Amino acid sequence: MTAEDSSIEALGALADPVRRALYRYVAGAPEEVGRDAAAEAAGVSRSLAAFHLDKLVAAGLLAVSYRRPDGRGGPGAGRPAKLYRRAEEEFAVALPPRDYGGAGRLLAEVVERAGLDRELQAAARAAGSADPAPDVPAALAERGYAPFPDGEVVRLRNCPFHALAEEFPALVCGMNLALLEGLAGAEWTPVMDPGAGRCCVALSKNNNH
C-alpha cells in the first residue's frame, strides 16, 4: 500500500458525519477526552460514540491511553478509563498530486539562508491585517489553530505550519507570530508562549476592549 493509499483510507473514515463530529471534538480538545464527553459533544449515545471513536483509532486518526480519574486509585477503583487524543501522524491527499509542502521547505531554506526573517515577518503581518477578523477566536478556528480558553488566555491546540516549524523553528514561528499580530488587530495581543503539543503563540485580550 502506498502512502497515498494509506491517507485515502484514513481520511475515508471521516466520511461518516458522526465520526467527523467526534474527530473534530477530540482533535480540538486541550486534554484527552473520555467516551462520555465525546458522546455528549456529538449528540449520540455512549455506545455509538465508542464504536466510532475506535474506528478512528484503527484509521490512525486518534490515539488512546488508559487512566483513572484524579483521586481514584487502589483496590475497588475500577478499570482505568479509555481516553482519546488526536494522533500525531498527518494525512493529506491532493488529487492530482501536488507538493506544496516541498515548495514551502525550499522557500523557507532560501529565506533562512538569506537572512530575510524581518521581510518575511513584515509580509506575514500585512497578510494578517489585510483580513481583519471581527471575532478573532472564530477566525483562528477557521484557519485551523483550534483555539481554546485557558483562564484569561486563548491557546492554540494546533499549529497549521507544524512540519515547517519543526524544520525551521525560528523562521516559521516568527512568521506565525507576525501573522497573528496582524490578524488580531488592537483587541488581542499575541505573544510567544510555546508548550508541548500546541502552537507556540498564545493570545490575551487587551484590557481597553
PDB file of N, CA and C in Angstrom, residues 83-172:
ATOM      1  N   LEU A  83      -9.134   6.912  27.124  1.00  0.00           N
ATOM      2  CA  LEU A  83      -9.128   8.323  26.741  1.00  0.00           C
ATOM      3  C   LEU A  83      -8.556   8.480  25.336  1.00  0.00           C
ATOM      4  N   TYR A  84      -9.086   9.453  24.624  1.00  0.00           N
ATOM      5  CA  TYR A  84      -8.717   9.651  23.210  1.00  0.00           C
ATOM      6  C   TYR A  84      -8.064  11.013  23.016  1.00  0.00           C
ATOM      7  N   ARG A  85      -7.118  11.066  22.096  1.00  0.00           N
ATOM      8  CA  ARG A  85      -6.481  12.333  21.712  1.00  0.00           C
ATOM      9  C   ARG A  85      -6.153  12.264  20.219  1.00  0.00           C
ATOM     10  N   ARG A  86      -5.883  13.398  19.630  1.00  0.00           N
ATOM     11  CA  ARG A  86      -5.511  13.431  18.212  1.00  0.00           C
ATOM     12  C   ARG A  86      -4.178  12.716  18.011  1.00  0.00           C
ATOM     13  N   ALA A  87      -4.094  11.880  16.989  1.00  0.00           N
ATOM     14  CA  ALA A  87      -2.832  11.189  16.682  1.00  0.00           C
ATOM     15  C   ALA A  87      -1.828  12.187  16.113  1.00  0.00           C
ATOM     16  N   GLU A  88      -0.557  11.874  16.282  1.00  0.00           N
ATOM     17  CA  GLU A  88       0.489  12.775  15.809  1.00  0.00           C
ATOM     18  C   GLU A  88       0.671  12.720  14.293  1.00  0.00           C
ATOM     19  N   GLU A  89       0.365  11.575  13.685  1.00  0.00           N
ATOM     20  CA  GLU A  89       0.596  11.415  12.243  1.00  0.00           C
ATOM     21  C   GLU A  89      -0.297  12.352  11.435  1.00  0.00           C
ATOM     22  N   GLU A  90       0.260  12.890  10.358  1.00  0.00           N
ATOM     23  CA  GLU A  90      -0.503  13.772   9.479  1.00  0.00           C
ATOM     24  C   GLU A  90      -0.939  13.013   8.228  1.00  0.00           C
ATOM     25  N   PHE A  91      -2.125  13.335   7.734  1.00  0.00           N
ATOM     26  CA  PHE A  91      -2.632  12.745   6.498  1.00  0.00           C
ATOM     27  C   PHE A  91      -3.030  13.871   5.559  1.00  0.00           C
ATOM     28  N   ALA A  92      -2.621  13.766   4.295  1.00  0.00           N
ATOM     29  CA  ALA A  92      -3.008  14.756   3.296  1.00  0.00           C
ATOM     30  C   ALA A  92      -3.078  14.061   1.945  1.00  0.00           C
ATOM     31  N   VAL A  93      -4.084  14.429   1.181  1.00  0.00           N
ATOM     32  CA  VAL A  93      -4.242  13.864  -0.161  1.00  0.00           C
ATOM     33  C   VAL A  93      -4.503  15.008  -1.128  1.00  0.00           C
ATOM     34  N   ALA A  94      -3.780  15.029  -2.240  1.00  0.00           N
ATOM     35  CA  ALA A  94      -4.026  16.006  -3.299  1.00  0.00           C
ATOM     36  C   ALA A  94      -4.211  15.231  -4.598  1.00  0.00           C
ATOM     37  N   LEU A  95      -5.349  15.448  -5.220  1.00  0.00           N
ATOM     38  CA  LEU A  95      -5.653  14.760  -6.473  1.00  0.00           C
ATOM     39  C   LEU A  95      -5.990  15.791  -7.545  1.00  0.00           C
ATOM     40  N   PRO A  96      -5.178  15.925  -8.581  1.00  0.00           N
ATOM     41  CA  PRO A  96      -3.943  15.196  -8.845  1.00  0.00           C
ATOM     42  C   PRO A  96      -2.858  15.572  -7.843  1.00  0.00           C
ATOM     43  N   PRO A  97      -1.784  14.778  -7.754  1.00  0.00           N
ATOM     44  CA  PRO A  97      -0.739  15.025  -6.754  1.00  0.00           C
ATOM     45  C   PRO A  97      -0.130  16.416  -6.869  1.00  0.00           C
ATOM     46  N   ARG A  98       0.055  17.061  -5.711  1.00  0.00           N
ATOM     47  CA  ARG A  98       0.725  18.358  -5.603  1.00  0.00           C
ATOM     48  C   ARG A  98       1.745  18.259  -4.462  1.00  0.00           C
ATOM     49  N   ASP A  99       2.705  19.174  -4.451  1.00  0.00           N
ATOM     50  CA  ASP A  99       3.728  19.140  -3.408  1.00  0.00           C
ATOM     51  C   ASP A  99       3.992  20.548  -2.891  1.00  0.00           C
ATOM     52  N   TYR A 100       2.973  21.156  -2.306  1.00  0.00           N
ATOM     53  CA  TYR A 100       3.130  22.499  -1.762  1.00  0.00           C
ATOM     54  C   TYR A 100       4.065  22.485  -0.545  1.00  0.00           C
ATOM     55  N   GLY A 101       4.092  21.364   0.190  1.00  0.00           N
ATOM     56  CA  GLY A 101       4.996  21.266   1.325  1.00  0.00           C
ATOM     57  C   GLY A 101       6.450  21.318   0.885  1.00  0.00           C
ATOM     58  N   GLY A 102       6.754  20.617  -0.206  1.00  0.00           N
ATOM     59  CA  GLY A 102       8.119  20.627  -0.722  1.00  0.00           C
ATOM     60  C   GLY A 102       8.524  22.017  -1.175  1.00  0.00           C
ATOM     61  N   ALA A 103       7.604  22.710  -1.837  1.00  0.00           N
ATOM     62  CA  ALA A 103       7.891  24.083  -2.261  1.00  0.00           C
ATOM     63  C   ALA A 103       8.092  24.985  -1.053  1.00  0.00           C
ATOM     64  N   GLY A 104       7.286  24.778  -0.013  1.00  0.00           N
ATOM     65  CA  GLY A 104       7.419  25.583   1.194  1.00  0.00           C
ATOM     66  C   GLY A 104       8.767  25.385   1.865  1.00  0.00           C
ATOM     67  N   ARG A 105       9.250  24.134   1.908  1.00  0.00           N
ATOM     68  CA  ARG A 105      10.557  23.858   2.516  1.00  0.00           C
ATOM     69  C   ARG A 105      11.677  24.534   1.733  1.00  0.00           C
ATOM     70  N   LEU A 106      11.614  24.483   0.395  1.00  0.00           N
ATOM     71  CA  LEU A 106      12.640  25.132  -0.420  1.00  0.00           C
ATOM     72  C   LEU A 106      12.647  26.648  -0.192  1.00  0.00           C
ATOM     73  N   LEU A 107      11.451  27.249  -0.172  1.00  0.00           N
ATOM     74  CA  LEU A 107      11.365  28.682   0.045  1.00  0.00           C
ATOM     75  C   LEU A 107      11.871  29.065   1.435  1.00  0.00           C
ATOM     76  N   ALA A 108      11.510  28.267   2.449  1.00  0.00           N
ATOM     77  CA  ALA A 108      11.957  28.562   3.817  1.00  0.00           C
ATOM     78  C   ALA A 108      13.479  28.480   3.913  1.00  0.00           C
ATOM     79  N   GLU A 109      14.062  27.494   3.251  1.00  0.00           N
ATOM     80  CA  GLU A 109      15.517  27.346   3.282  1.00  0.00           C
ATOM     81  C   GLU A 109      16.200  28.565   2.651  1.00  0.00           C
ATOM     82  N   VAL A 110      15.652  29.029   1.538  1.00  0.00           N
ATOM     83  CA  VAL A 110      16.241  30.200   0.865  1.00  0.00           C
ATOM     84  C   VAL A 110      16.112  31.446   1.741  1.00  0.00           C
ATOM     85  N   VAL A 111      14.930  31.642   2.335  1.00  0.00           N
ATOM     86  CA  VAL A 111      14.702  32.821   3.187  1.00  0.00           C
ATOM     87  C   VAL A 111      15.624  32.792   4.398  1.00  0.00           C
ATOM     88  N   GLU A 112      15.787  31.610   4.993  1.00  0.00           N
ATOM     89  CA  GLU A 112      16.643  31.496   6.187  1.00  0.00           C
ATOM     90  C   GLU A 112      18.106  31.757   5.828  1.00  0.00           C
ATOM     91  N   ARG A 113      18.577  31.173   4.726  1.00  0.00           N
ATOM     92  CA  ARG A 113      19.972  31.382   4.314  1.00  0.00           C
ATOM     93  C   ARG A 113      20.244  32.843   3.985  1.00  0.00           C
ATOM     94  N   ALA A 114      19.259  33.530   3.403  1.00  0.00           N
ATOM     95  CA  ALA A 114      19.437  34.926   3.010  1.00  0.00           C
ATOM     96  C   ALA A 114      19.226  35.892   4.179  1.00  0.00           C
ATOM     97  N   GLY A 115      18.812  35.376   5.335  1.00  0.00           N
ATOM     98  CA  GLY A 115      18.585  36.249   6.484  1.00  0.00           C
ATOM     99  C   GLY A 115      17.436  37.212   6.294  1.00  0.00           C
ATOM    100  N   LEU A 116      16.358  36.735   5.645  1.00  0.00           N
ATOM    101  CA  LEU A 116      15.226  37.606   5.334  1.00  0.00           C
ATOM    102  C   LEU A 116      14.080  37.452   6.337  1.00  0.00           C
ATOM    103  N   ASP A 117      14.428  37.179   7.592  1.00  0.00           N
ATOM    104  CA  ASP A 117      13.396  36.955   8.614  1.00  0.00           C
ATOM    105  C   ASP A 117      12.474  38.175   8.746  1.00  0.00           C
ATOM    106  N   ARG A 118      13.065  39.371   8.846  1.00  0.00           N
ATOM    107  CA  ARG A 118      12.243  40.575   9.062  1.00  0.00           C
ATOM    108  C   ARG A 118      11.321  40.833   7.873  1.00  0.00           C
ATOM    109  N   GLU A 119      11.826  40.593   6.680  1.00  0.00           N
ATOM    110  CA  GLU A 119      10.982  40.795   5.493  1.00  0.00           C
ATOM    111  C   GLU A 119       9.813  39.796   5.496  1.00  0.00           C
ATOM    112  N   LEU A 120      10.104  38.563   5.876  1.00  0.00           N
ATOM    113  CA  LEU A 120       9.042  37.553   5.949  1.00  0.00           C
ATOM    114  C   LEU A 120       8.002  37.939   6.996  1.00  0.00           C
ATOM    115  N   GLN A 121       8.474  38.406   8.165  1.00  0.00           N
ATOM    116  CA  GLN A 121       7.529  38.794   9.219  1.00  0.00           C
ATOM    117  C   GLN A 121       6.680  39.986   8.787  1.00  0.00           C
ATOM    118  N   ALA A 122       7.286  40.937   8.079  1.00  0.00           N
ATOM    119  CA  ALA A 122       6.518  42.095   7.596  1.00  0.00           C
ATOM    120  C   ALA A 122       5.437  41.651   6.614  1.00  0.00           C
ATOM    121  N   ALA A 123       5.789  40.723   5.738  1.00  0.00           N
ATOM    122  CA  ALA A 123       4.808  40.213   4.778  1.00  0.00           C
ATOM    123  C   ALA A 123       3.696  39.448   5.493  1.00  0.00           C
ATOM    124  N   ALA A 124       4.054  38.667   6.511  1.00  0.00           N
ATOM    125  CA  ALA A 124       3.052  37.893   7.263  1.00  0.00           C
ATOM    126  C   ALA A 124       2.128  38.826   8.022  1.00  0.00           C
ATOM    127  N   ARG A 125       2.695  39.871   8.656  1.00  0.00           N
ATOM    128  CA  ARG A 125       1.863  40.820   9.413  1.00  0.00           C
ATOM    129  C   ARG A 125       0.894  41.546   8.476  1.00  0.00           C
ATOM    130  N   ALA A 126       1.375  41.910   7.310  1.00  0.00           N
ATOM    131  CA  ALA A 126       0.499  42.578   6.328  1.00  0.00           C
ATOM    132  C   ALA A 126      -0.599  41.636   5.844  1.00  0.00           C
ATOM    133  N   ALA A 127      -0.256  40.362   5.652  1.00  0.00           N
ATOM    134  CA  ALA A 127      -1.259  39.384   5.210  1.00  0.00           C
ATOM    135  C   ALA A 127      -2.332  39.198   6.281  1.00  0.00           C
ATOM    136  N   GLY A 128      -1.914  39.182   7.554  1.00  0.00           N
ATOM    137  CA  GLY A 128      -2.890  39.032   8.636  1.00  0.00           C
ATOM    138  C   GLY A 128      -3.797  40.244   8.748  1.00  0.00           C
ATOM    139  N   SER A 129      -3.229  41.434   8.647  1.00  0.00           N
ATOM    140  CA  SER A 129      -4.028  42.656   8.806  1.00  0.00           C
ATOM    141  C   SER A 129      -4.892  42.945   7.583  1.00  0.00           C
ATOM    142  N   ALA A 130      -4.582  42.314   6.459  1.00  0.00           N
ATOM    143  CA  ALA A 130      -5.390  42.520   5.252  1.00  0.00           C
ATOM    144  C   ALA A 130      -6.746  41.832   5.358  1.00  0.00           C
ATOM    145  N   ASP A 131      -6.877  40.951   6.340  1.00  0.00           N
ATOM    146  CA  ASP A 131      -8.132  40.208   6.507  1.00  0.00           C
ATOM    147  C   ASP A 131      -8.597  40.363   7.951  1.00  0.00           C
ATOM    148  N   PRO A 132      -9.027  41.594   8.356  1.00  0.00           N
ATOM    149  CA  PRO A 132      -9.386  41.829   9.762  1.00  0.00           C
ATOM    150  C   PRO A 132     -10.519  40.912  10.213  1.00  0.00           C
ATOM    151  N   ALA A 133     -10.396  40.443  11.447  1.00  0.00           N
ATOM    152  CA  ALA A 133     -11.352  39.468  11.967  1.00  0.00           C
ATOM    153  C   ALA A 133     -12.166  40.092  13.084  1.00  0.00           C
ATOM    154  N   PRO A 134     -13.481  40.278  12.899  1.00  0.00           N
ATOM    155  CA  PRO A 134     -14.297  40.816  13.994  1.00  0.00           C
ATOM    156  C   PRO A 134     -14.372  39.865  15.189  1.00  0.00           C
ATOM    157  N   ASP A 135     -14.251  38.588  14.937  1.00  0.00           N
ATOM    158  CA  ASP A 135     -14.261  37.578  16.007  1.00  0.00           C
ATOM    159  C   ASP A 135     -12.961  36.787  15.879  1.00  0.00           C
ATOM    160  N   VAL A 136     -11.956  37.185  16.654  1.00  0.00           N
ATOM    161  CA  VAL A 136     -10.628  36.587  16.493  1.00  0.00           C
ATOM    162  C   VAL A 136     -10.611  35.086  16.796  1.00  0.00           C
ATOM    163  N   PRO A 137     -11.188  34.621  17.926  1.00  0.00           N
ATOM    164  CA  PRO A 137     -11.184  33.168  18.149  1.00  0.00           C
ATOM    165  C   PRO A 137     -11.846  32.383  17.015  1.00  0.00           C
ATOM    166  N   ALA A 138     -12.948  32.913  16.460  1.00  0.00           N
ATOM    167  CA  ALA A 138     -13.606  32.220  15.347  1.00  0.00           C
ATOM    168  C   ALA A 138     -12.702  32.188  14.116  1.00  0.00           C
ATOM    169  N   ALA A 139     -12.001  33.306  13.869  1.00  0.00           N
ATOM    170  CA  ALA A 139     -11.090  33.350  12.721  1.00  0.00           C
ATOM    171  C   ALA A 139      -9.932  32.368  12.913  1.00  0.00           C
ATOM    172  N   LEU A 140      -9.445  32.238  14.149  1.00  0.00           N
ATOM    173  CA  LEU A 140      -8.371  31.279  14.426  1.00  0.00           C
ATOM    174  C   LEU A 140      -8.853  29.846  14.201  1.00  0.00           C
ATOM    175  N   ALA A 141     -10.093  29.567  14.633  1.00  0.00           N
ATOM    176  CA  ALA A 141     -10.654  28.227  14.431  1.00  0.00           C
ATOM    177  C   ALA A 141     -10.786  27.926  12.938  1.00  0.00           C
ATOM    178  N   GLU A 142     -11.227  28.921  12.170  1.00  0.00           N
ATOM    179  CA  GLU A 142     -11.405  28.720  10.729  1.00  0.00           C
ATOM    180  C   GLU A 142     -10.073  28.452  10.042  1.00  0.00           C
ATOM    181  N   ARG A 143      -8.987  29.020  10.585  1.00  0.00           N
ATOM    182  CA  ARG A 143      -7.662  28.815   9.998  1.00  0.00           C
ATOM    183  C   ARG A 143      -6.971  27.569  10.534  1.00  0.00           C
ATOM    184  N   GLY A 144      -7.650  26.792  11.366  1.00  0.00           N
ATOM    185  CA  GLY A 144      -7.102  25.513  11.800  1.00  0.00           C
ATOM    186  C   GLY A 144      -6.260  25.552  13.048  1.00  0.00           C
ATOM    187  N   TYR A 145      -6.281  26.663  13.803  1.00  0.00           N
ATOM    188  CA  TYR A 145      -5.462  26.740  15.016  1.00  0.00           C
ATOM    189  C   TYR A 145      -6.078  25.999  16.208  1.00  0.00           C
ATOM    190  N   ALA A 146      -7.376  25.681  16.152  1.00  0.00           N
ATOM    191  CA  ALA A 146      -8.069  25.002  17.255  1.00  0.00           C
ATOM    192  C   ALA A 146      -7.868  25.754  18.572  1.00  0.00           C
ATOM    193  N   PRO A 147      -8.371  27.006  18.660  1.00  0.00           N
ATOM    194  CA  PRO A 147      -8.182  27.785  19.889  1.00  0.00           C
ATOM    195  C   PRO A 147      -9.019  27.242  21.037  1.00  0.00           C
ATOM    196  N   PHE A 148      -8.500  27.432  22.268  1.00  0.00           N
ATOM    197  CA  PHE A 148      -9.271  27.056  23.452  1.00  0.00           C
ATOM    198  C   PHE A 148      -8.898  28.002  24.583  1.00  0.00           C
ATOM    199  N   PRO A 149      -9.873  28.329  25.460  1.00  0.00           N
ATOM    200  CA  PRO A 149      -9.579  29.243  26.571  1.00  0.00           C
ATOM    201  C   PRO A 149      -8.798  28.529  27.664  1.00  0.00           C
ATOM    202  N   ASP A 150      -7.855  29.270  28.240  1.00  0.00           N
ATOM    203  CA  ASP A 150      -7.080  28.775  29.380  1.00  0.00           C
ATOM    204  C   ASP A 150      -6.969  29.936  30.359  1.00  0.00           C
ATOM    205  N   GLY A 151      -7.978  30.056  31.225  1.00  0.00           N
ATOM    206  CA  GLY A 151      -8.063  31.236  32.079  1.00  0.00           C
ATOM    207  C   GLY A 151      -8.357  32.455  31.223  1.00  0.00           C
ATOM    208  N   GLU A 152      -7.516  33.485  31.325  1.00  0.00           N
ATOM    209  CA  GLU A 152      -7.730  34.704  30.555  1.00  0.00           C
ATOM    210  C   GLU A 152      -6.973  34.689  29.230  1.00  0.00           C
ATOM    211  N   VAL A 153      -6.363  33.556  28.917  1.00  0.00           N
ATOM    212  CA  VAL A 153      -5.543  33.428  27.709  1.00  0.00           C
ATOM    213  C   VAL A 153      -6.223  32.482  26.735  1.00  0.00           C
ATOM    214  N   VAL A 154      -6.068  32.740  25.441  1.00  0.00           N
ATOM    215  CA  VAL A 154      -6.506  31.799  24.406  1.00  0.00           C
ATOM    216  C   VAL A 154      -5.264  31.095  23.871  1.00  0.00           C
ATOM    217  N   ARG A 155      -5.217  29.793  24.026  1.00  0.00           N
ATOM    218  CA  ARG A 155      -4.103  28.999  23.494  1.00  0.00           C
ATOM    219  C   ARG A 155      -4.569  28.290  22.220  1.00  0.00           C
ATOM    220  N   LEU A 156      -3.618  27.785  21.475  1.00  0.00           N
ATOM    221  CA  LEU A 156      -3.898  27.212  20.164  1.00  0.00           C
ATOM    222  C   LEU A 156      -3.462  25.755  20.152  1.00  0.00           C
ATOM    223  N   ARG A 157      -4.458  24.887  20.020  1.00  0.00           N
ATOM    224  CA  ARG A 157      -4.191  23.442  20.110  1.00  0.00           C
ATOM    225  C   ARG A 157      -3.368  22.941  18.926  1.00  0.00           C
ATOM    226  N   ASN A 158      -3.508  23.594  17.770  1.00  0.00           N
ATOM    227  CA  ASN A 158      -2.861  23.096  16.558  1.00  0.00           C
ATOM    228  C   ASN A 158      -2.029  24.180  15.883  1.00  0.00           C
ATOM    229  N   CYS A 159      -0.881  23.785  15.334  1.00  0.00           N
ATOM    230  CA  CYS A 159      -0.064  24.689  14.527  1.00  0.00           C
ATOM    231  C   CYS A 159      -0.270  24.330  13.051  1.00  0.00           C
ATOM    232  N   PRO A 160      -0.881  25.210  12.252  1.00  0.00           N
ATOM    233  CA  PRO A 160      -1.078  24.893  10.833  1.00  0.00           C
ATOM    234  C   PRO A 160       0.227  24.748  10.063  1.00  0.00           C
ATOM    235  N   PHE A 161       1.334  25.234  10.635  1.00  0.00           N
ATOM    236  CA  PHE A 161       2.623  25.175   9.942  1.00  0.00           C
ATOM    237  C   PHE A 161       3.565  24.172  10.627  1.00  0.00           C
ATOM    238  N   HIS A 162       2.998  23.166  11.266  1.00  0.00           N
ATOM    239  CA  HIS A 162       3.763  22.286  12.152  1.00  0.00           C
ATOM    240  C   HIS A 162       5.015  21.687  11.498  1.00  0.00           C
ATOM    241  N   ALA A 163       4.864  21.100  10.320  1.00  0.00           N
ATOM    242  CA  ALA A 163       6.005  20.419   9.692  1.00  0.00           C
ATOM    243  C   ALA A 163       7.132  21.407   9.380  1.00  0.00           C
ATOM    244  N   LEU A 164       6.791  22.579   8.842  1.00  0.00           N
ATOM    245  CA  LEU A 164       7.821  23.582   8.552  1.00  0.00           C
ATOM    246  C   LEU A 164       8.413  24.149   9.841  1.00  0.00           C
ATOM    247  N   ALA A 165       7.582  24.308  10.870  1.00  0.00           N
ATOM    248  CA  ALA A 165       8.084  24.829  12.143  1.00  0.00           C
ATOM    249  C   ALA A 165       9.070  23.857  12.786  1.00  0.00           C
ATOM    250  N   GLU A 166       8.889  22.561  12.547  1.00  0.00           N
ATOM    251  CA  GLU A 166       9.840  21.570  13.072  1.00  0.00           C
ATOM    252  C   GLU A 166      11.204  21.722  12.402  1.00  0.00           C
ATOM    253  N   GLU A 167      11.204  22.050  11.100  1.00  0.00           N
ATOM    254  CA  GLU A 167      12.466  22.159  10.348  1.00  0.00           C
ATOM    255  C   GLU A 167      13.116  23.527  10.477  1.00  0.00           C
ATOM    256  N   PHE A 168      12.286  24.572  10.556  1.00  0.00           N
ATOM    257  CA  PHE A 168      12.800  25.952  10.610  1.00  0.00           C
ATOM    258  C   PHE A 168      12.101  26.680  11.764  1.00  0.00           C
ATOM    259  N   PRO A 169      12.361  26.303  13.008  1.00  0.00           N
ATOM    260  CA  PRO A 169      11.557  26.827  14.126  1.00  0.00           C
ATOM    261  C   PRO A 169      11.608  28.343  14.275  1.00  0.00           C
ATOM    262  N   ALA A 170      12.792  28.937  14.259  1.00  0.00           N
ATOM    263  CA  ALA A 170      12.874  30.389  14.471  1.00  0.00           C
ATOM    264  C   ALA A 170      12.190  31.142  13.335  1.00  0.00           C
ATOM    265  N   LEU A 171      12.440  30.715  12.118  1.00  0.00           N
ATOM    266  CA  LEU A 171      11.880  31.394  10.952  1.00  0.00           C
ATOM    267  C   LEU A 171      10.353  31.285  10.923  1.00  0.00           C
ATOM    268  N   VAL A 172       9.847  30.064  11.059  1.00  0.00           N
ATOM    269  CA  VAL A 172       8.407  29.840  10.887  1.00  0.00           C
ATOM    270  C   VAL A 172       7.610  30.318  12.107  1.00  0.00           C
TER     271      VAL A 172
END
